PDB file of C-alpha atoms in Angstrom:
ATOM      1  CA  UNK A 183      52.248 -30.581  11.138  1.00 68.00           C
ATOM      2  CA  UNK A 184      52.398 -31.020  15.119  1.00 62.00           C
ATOM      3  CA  UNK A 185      50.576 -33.348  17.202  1.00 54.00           C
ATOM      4  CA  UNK A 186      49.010 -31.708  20.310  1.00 57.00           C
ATOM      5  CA  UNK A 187      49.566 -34.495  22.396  1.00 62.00           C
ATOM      6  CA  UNK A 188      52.233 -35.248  23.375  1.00 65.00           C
ATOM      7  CA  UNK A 189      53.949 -31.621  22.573  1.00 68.00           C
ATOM      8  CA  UNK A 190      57.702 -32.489  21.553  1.00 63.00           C
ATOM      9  CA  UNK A 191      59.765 -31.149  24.061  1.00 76.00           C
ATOM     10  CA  UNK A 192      62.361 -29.005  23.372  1.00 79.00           C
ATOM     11  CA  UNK A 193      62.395 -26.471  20.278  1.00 87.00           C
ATOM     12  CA  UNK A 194      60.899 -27.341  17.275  1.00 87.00           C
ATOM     13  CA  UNK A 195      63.299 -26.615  14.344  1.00 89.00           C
ATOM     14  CA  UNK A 196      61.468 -25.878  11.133  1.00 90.00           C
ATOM     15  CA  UNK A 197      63.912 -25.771   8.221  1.00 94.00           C
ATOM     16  CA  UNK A 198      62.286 -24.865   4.564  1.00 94.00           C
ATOM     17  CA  UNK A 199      63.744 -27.451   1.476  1.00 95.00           C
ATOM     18  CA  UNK A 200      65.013 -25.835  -1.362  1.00 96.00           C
ATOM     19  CA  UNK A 201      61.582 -26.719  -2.709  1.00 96.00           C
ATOM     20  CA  UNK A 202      59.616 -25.130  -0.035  1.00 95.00           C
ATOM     21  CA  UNK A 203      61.960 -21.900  -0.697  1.00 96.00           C
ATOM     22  CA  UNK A 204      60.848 -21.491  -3.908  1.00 96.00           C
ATOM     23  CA  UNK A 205      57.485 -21.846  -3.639  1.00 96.00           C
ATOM     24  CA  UNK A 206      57.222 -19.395  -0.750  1.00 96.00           C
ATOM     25  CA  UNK A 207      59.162 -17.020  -3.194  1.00 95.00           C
ATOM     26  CA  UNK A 208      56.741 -17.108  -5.348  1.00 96.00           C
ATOM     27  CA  UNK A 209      53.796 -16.847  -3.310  1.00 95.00           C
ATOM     28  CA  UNK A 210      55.371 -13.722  -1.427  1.00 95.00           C
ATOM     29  CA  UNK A 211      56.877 -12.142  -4.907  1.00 93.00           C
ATOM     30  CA  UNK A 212      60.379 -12.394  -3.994  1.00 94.00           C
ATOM     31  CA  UNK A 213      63.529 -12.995  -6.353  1.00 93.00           C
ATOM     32  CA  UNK A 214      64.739 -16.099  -4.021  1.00 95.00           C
ATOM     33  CA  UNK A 215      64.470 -17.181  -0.100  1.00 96.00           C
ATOM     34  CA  UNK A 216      68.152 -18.242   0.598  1.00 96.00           C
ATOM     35  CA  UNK A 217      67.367 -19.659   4.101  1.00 96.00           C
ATOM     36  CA  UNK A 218      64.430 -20.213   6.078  1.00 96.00           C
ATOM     37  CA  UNK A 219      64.930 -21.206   9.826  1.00 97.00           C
ATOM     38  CA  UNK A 220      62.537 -20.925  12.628  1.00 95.00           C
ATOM     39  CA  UNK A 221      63.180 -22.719  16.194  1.00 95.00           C
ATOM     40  CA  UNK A 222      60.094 -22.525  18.240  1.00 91.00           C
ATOM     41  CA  UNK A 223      59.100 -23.552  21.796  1.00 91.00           C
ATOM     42  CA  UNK A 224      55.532 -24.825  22.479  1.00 87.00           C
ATOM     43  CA  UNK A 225      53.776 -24.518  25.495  1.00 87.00           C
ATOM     44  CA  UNK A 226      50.428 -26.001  26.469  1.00 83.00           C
ATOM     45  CA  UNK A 227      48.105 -23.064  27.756  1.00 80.00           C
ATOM     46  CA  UNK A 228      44.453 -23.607  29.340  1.00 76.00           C
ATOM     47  CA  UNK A 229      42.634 -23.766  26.275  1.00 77.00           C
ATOM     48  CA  UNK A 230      45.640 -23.173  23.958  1.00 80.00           C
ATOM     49  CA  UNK A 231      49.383 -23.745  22.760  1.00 83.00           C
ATOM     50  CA  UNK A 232      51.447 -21.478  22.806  1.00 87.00           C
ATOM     51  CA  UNK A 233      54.302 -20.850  20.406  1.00 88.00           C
ATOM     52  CA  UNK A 234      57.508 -18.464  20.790  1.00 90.00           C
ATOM     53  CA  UNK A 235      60.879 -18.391  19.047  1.00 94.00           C
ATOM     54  CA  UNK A 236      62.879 -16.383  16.259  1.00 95.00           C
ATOM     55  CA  UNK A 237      62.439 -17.301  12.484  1.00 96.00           C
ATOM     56  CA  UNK A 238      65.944 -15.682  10.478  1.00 97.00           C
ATOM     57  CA  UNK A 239      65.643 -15.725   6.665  1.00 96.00           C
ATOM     58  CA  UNK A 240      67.680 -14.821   4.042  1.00 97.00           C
ATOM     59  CA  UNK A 241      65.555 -13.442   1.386  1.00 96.00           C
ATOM     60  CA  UNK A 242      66.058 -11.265  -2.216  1.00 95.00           C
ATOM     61  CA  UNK A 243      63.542  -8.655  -2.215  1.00 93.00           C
ATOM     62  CA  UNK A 244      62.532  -7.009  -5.212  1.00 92.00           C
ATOM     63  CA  UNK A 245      63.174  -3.330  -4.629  1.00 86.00           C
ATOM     64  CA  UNK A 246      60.004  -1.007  -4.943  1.00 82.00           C
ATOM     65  CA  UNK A 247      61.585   1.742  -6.409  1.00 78.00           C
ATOM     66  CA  UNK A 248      63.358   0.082  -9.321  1.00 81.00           C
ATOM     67  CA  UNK A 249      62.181  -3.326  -8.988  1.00 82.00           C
ATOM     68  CA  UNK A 250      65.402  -4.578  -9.073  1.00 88.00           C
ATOM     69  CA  UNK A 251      66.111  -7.619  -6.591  1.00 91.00           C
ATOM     70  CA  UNK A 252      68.216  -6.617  -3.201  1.00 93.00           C
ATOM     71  CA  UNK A 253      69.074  -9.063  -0.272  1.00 94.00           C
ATOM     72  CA  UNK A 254      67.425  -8.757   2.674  1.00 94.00           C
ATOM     73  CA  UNK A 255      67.752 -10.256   6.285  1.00 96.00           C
ATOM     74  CA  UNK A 256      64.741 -10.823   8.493  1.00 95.00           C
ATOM     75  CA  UNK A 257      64.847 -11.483  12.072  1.00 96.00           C
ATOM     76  CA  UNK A 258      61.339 -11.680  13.519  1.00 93.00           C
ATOM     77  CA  UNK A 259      60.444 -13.324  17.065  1.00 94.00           C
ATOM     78  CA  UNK A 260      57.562 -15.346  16.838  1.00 90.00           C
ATOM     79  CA  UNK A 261      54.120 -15.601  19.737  1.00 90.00           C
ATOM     80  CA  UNK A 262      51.455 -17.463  18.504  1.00 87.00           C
ATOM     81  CA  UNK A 263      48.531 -19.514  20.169  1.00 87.00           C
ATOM     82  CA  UNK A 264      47.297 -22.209  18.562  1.00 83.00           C
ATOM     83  CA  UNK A 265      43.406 -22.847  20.062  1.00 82.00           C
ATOM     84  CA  UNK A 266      40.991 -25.043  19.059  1.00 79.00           C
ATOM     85  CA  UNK A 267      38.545 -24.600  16.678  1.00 76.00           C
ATOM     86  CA  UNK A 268      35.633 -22.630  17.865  1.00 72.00           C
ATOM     87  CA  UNK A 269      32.179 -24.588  17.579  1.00 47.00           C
ATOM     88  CA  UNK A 270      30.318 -21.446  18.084  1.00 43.00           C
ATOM     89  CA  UNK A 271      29.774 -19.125  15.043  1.00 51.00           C
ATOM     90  CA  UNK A 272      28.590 -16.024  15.533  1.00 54.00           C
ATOM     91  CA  UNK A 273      25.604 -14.321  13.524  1.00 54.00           C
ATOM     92  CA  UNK A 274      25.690 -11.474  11.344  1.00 61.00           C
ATOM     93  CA  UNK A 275      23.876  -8.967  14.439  1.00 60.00           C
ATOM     94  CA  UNK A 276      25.762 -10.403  16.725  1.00 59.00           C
ATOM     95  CA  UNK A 277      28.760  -8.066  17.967  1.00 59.00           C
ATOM     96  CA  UNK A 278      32.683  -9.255  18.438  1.00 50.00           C
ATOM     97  CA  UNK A 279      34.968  -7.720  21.078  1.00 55.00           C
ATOM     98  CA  UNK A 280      38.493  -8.419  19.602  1.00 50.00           C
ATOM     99  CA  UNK A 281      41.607  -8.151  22.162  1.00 54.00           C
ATOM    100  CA  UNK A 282      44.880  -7.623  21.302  1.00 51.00           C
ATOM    101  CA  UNK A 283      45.979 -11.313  22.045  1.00 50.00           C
ATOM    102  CA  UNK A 284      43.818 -12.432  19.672  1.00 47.00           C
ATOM    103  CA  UNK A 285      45.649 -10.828  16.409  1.00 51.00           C
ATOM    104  CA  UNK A 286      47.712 -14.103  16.524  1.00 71.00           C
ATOM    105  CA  UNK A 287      45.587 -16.611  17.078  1.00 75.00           C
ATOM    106  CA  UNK A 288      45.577 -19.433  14.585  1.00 76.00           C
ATOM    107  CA  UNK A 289      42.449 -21.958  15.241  1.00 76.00           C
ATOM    108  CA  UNK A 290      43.024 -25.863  14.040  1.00 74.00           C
ATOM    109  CA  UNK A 291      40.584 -28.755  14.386  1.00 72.00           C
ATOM    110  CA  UNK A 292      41.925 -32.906  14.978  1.00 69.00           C
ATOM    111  CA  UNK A 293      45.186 -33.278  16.679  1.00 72.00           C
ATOM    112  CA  UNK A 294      47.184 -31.436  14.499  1.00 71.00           C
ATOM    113  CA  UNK A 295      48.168 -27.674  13.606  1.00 77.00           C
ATOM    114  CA  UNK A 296      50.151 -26.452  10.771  1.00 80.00           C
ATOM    115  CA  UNK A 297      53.153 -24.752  12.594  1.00 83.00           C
ATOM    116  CA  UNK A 298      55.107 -24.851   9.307  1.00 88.00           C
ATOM    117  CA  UNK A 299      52.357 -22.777   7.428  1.00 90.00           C
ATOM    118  CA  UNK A 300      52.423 -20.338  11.257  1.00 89.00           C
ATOM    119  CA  UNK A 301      55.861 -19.630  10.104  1.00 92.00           C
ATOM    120  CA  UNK A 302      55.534 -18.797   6.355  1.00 93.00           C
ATOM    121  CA  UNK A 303      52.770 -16.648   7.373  1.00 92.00           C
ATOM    122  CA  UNK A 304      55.364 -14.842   9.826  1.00 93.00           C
ATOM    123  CA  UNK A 305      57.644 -14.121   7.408  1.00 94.00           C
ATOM    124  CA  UNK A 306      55.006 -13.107   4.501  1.00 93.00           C
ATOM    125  CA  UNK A 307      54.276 -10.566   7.704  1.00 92.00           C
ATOM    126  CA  UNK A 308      57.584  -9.719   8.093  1.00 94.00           C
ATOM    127  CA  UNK A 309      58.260  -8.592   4.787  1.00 93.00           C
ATOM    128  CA  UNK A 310      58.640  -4.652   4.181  1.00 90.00           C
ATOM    129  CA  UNK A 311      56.040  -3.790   0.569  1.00 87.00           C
ATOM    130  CA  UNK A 312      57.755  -0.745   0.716  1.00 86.00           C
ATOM    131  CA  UNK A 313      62.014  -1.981   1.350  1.00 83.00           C
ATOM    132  CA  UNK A 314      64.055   0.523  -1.201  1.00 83.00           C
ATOM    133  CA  UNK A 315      67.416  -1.145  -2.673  1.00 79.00           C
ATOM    134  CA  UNK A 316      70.583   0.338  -3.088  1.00 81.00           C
ATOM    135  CA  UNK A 317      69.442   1.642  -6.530  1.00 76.00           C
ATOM    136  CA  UNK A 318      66.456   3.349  -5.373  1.00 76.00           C
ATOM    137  CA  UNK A 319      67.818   7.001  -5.550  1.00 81.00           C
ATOM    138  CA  UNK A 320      69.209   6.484  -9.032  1.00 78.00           C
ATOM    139  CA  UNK A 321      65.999   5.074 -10.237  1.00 75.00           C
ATOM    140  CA  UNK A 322      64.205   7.742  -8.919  1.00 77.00           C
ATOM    141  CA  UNK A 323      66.678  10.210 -10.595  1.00 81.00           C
ATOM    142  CA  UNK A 324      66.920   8.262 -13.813  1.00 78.00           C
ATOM    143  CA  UNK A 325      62.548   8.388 -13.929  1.00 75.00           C
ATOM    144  CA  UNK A 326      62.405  12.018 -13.129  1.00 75.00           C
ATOM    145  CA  UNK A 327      61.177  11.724  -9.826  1.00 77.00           C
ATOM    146  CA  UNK A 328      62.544  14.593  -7.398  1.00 65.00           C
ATOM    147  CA  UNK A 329      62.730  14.247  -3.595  1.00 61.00           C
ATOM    148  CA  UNK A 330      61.525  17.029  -1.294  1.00 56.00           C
ATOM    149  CA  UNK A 331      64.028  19.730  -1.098  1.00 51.00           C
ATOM    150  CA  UNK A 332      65.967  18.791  -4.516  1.00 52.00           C
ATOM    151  CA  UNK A 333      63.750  20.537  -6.536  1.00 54.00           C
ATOM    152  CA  UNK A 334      65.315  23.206  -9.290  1.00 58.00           C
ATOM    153  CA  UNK A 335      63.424  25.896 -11.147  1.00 58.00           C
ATOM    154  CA  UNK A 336      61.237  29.294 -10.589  1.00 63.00           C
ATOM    155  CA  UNK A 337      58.368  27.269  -8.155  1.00 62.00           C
ATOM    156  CA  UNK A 338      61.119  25.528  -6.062  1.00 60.00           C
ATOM    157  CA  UNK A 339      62.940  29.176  -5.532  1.00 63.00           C
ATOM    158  CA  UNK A 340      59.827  30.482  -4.356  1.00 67.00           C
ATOM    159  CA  UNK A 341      59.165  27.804  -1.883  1.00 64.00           C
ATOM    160  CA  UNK A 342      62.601  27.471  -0.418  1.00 65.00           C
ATOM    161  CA  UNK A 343      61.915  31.911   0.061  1.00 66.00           C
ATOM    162  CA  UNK A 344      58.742  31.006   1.530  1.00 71.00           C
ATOM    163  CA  UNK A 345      60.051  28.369   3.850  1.00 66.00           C
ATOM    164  CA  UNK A 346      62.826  31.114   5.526  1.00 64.00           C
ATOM    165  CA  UNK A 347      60.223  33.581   6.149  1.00 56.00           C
TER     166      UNK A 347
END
């Protein structure tokens, strides 16, 4: 948690325990977080703080191929804008304009704001669902499963003929 006033000056260095690591891992469905850095600058805005840096993790992603665990390294700047609160909240006919800018916009109430959950919500972001691991051809093979243009058999002769015409 970070006060809003007085914003430390300087970068704020968020550094995840060993603990922390492992329960992110789980939340996220990874094998293991190895690291988990994140040095961020805040800035007060009119109406907002703003937050930019670079978060670097080491993580072990479970391949989605084979499932098997691979390492991974993420690298991920990080713009956010913490505002306050809104007291207004609109009704179900009434009609909201969203700007880009406002994608990453994290609201907080009192005179604090989660940074530390910001950045775990970065990297859950960050994460590829789809990230194939070294094993991902053989897996493929071993299940059967045939990429375009490595078919065999009658069909894939008679496509490839098709294809040259």
């Amino acid at each position: 948690m970070v006060k809003t006033r007085p914003l430390p000056a300087g970068p704020v260095i968020i550094e995840a325990s060993e603990a922390e690591r492992a329960a992110l891992a789980a939340r996220f469905g990874l094998g293991a977080i190895a690291s988990l850095r994140a040095a961020i600058e805040l800035e007060q805005k009119p109406r907002a703080i703003r937050a930019t840096g670079r978060l670097s993790a080491q993580i072990m992603q479970p391949c989605a191929v084979s499932g098997e665990d691979f390492p991974v390294t993420i690298d991920e700047p990080v713009d956010l804008r913490f505002i306050e609160e809104q007291q207004h909240i609109a009704s179900e006919d009434e009609e909201l304009e969203l700007e880009a800018d406002d994608c990453d916009e994290i609201e907080f109430s009192g005179e604090m704001f989660d940074l530390g959950e910001a950045v775990a919500q970065t990297l859950g972001l960050a994460i590829d669902p789809y990230a194939e691991g070294p094993n991902a051809d053989a897996a493929r093979k071993a299940a059967g499963i045939v990429q375009e243009g490595e078919q065999d058999g009658p069909l894939a002769a008679l496509l490839a003929g098709l294809k040259r015409d």
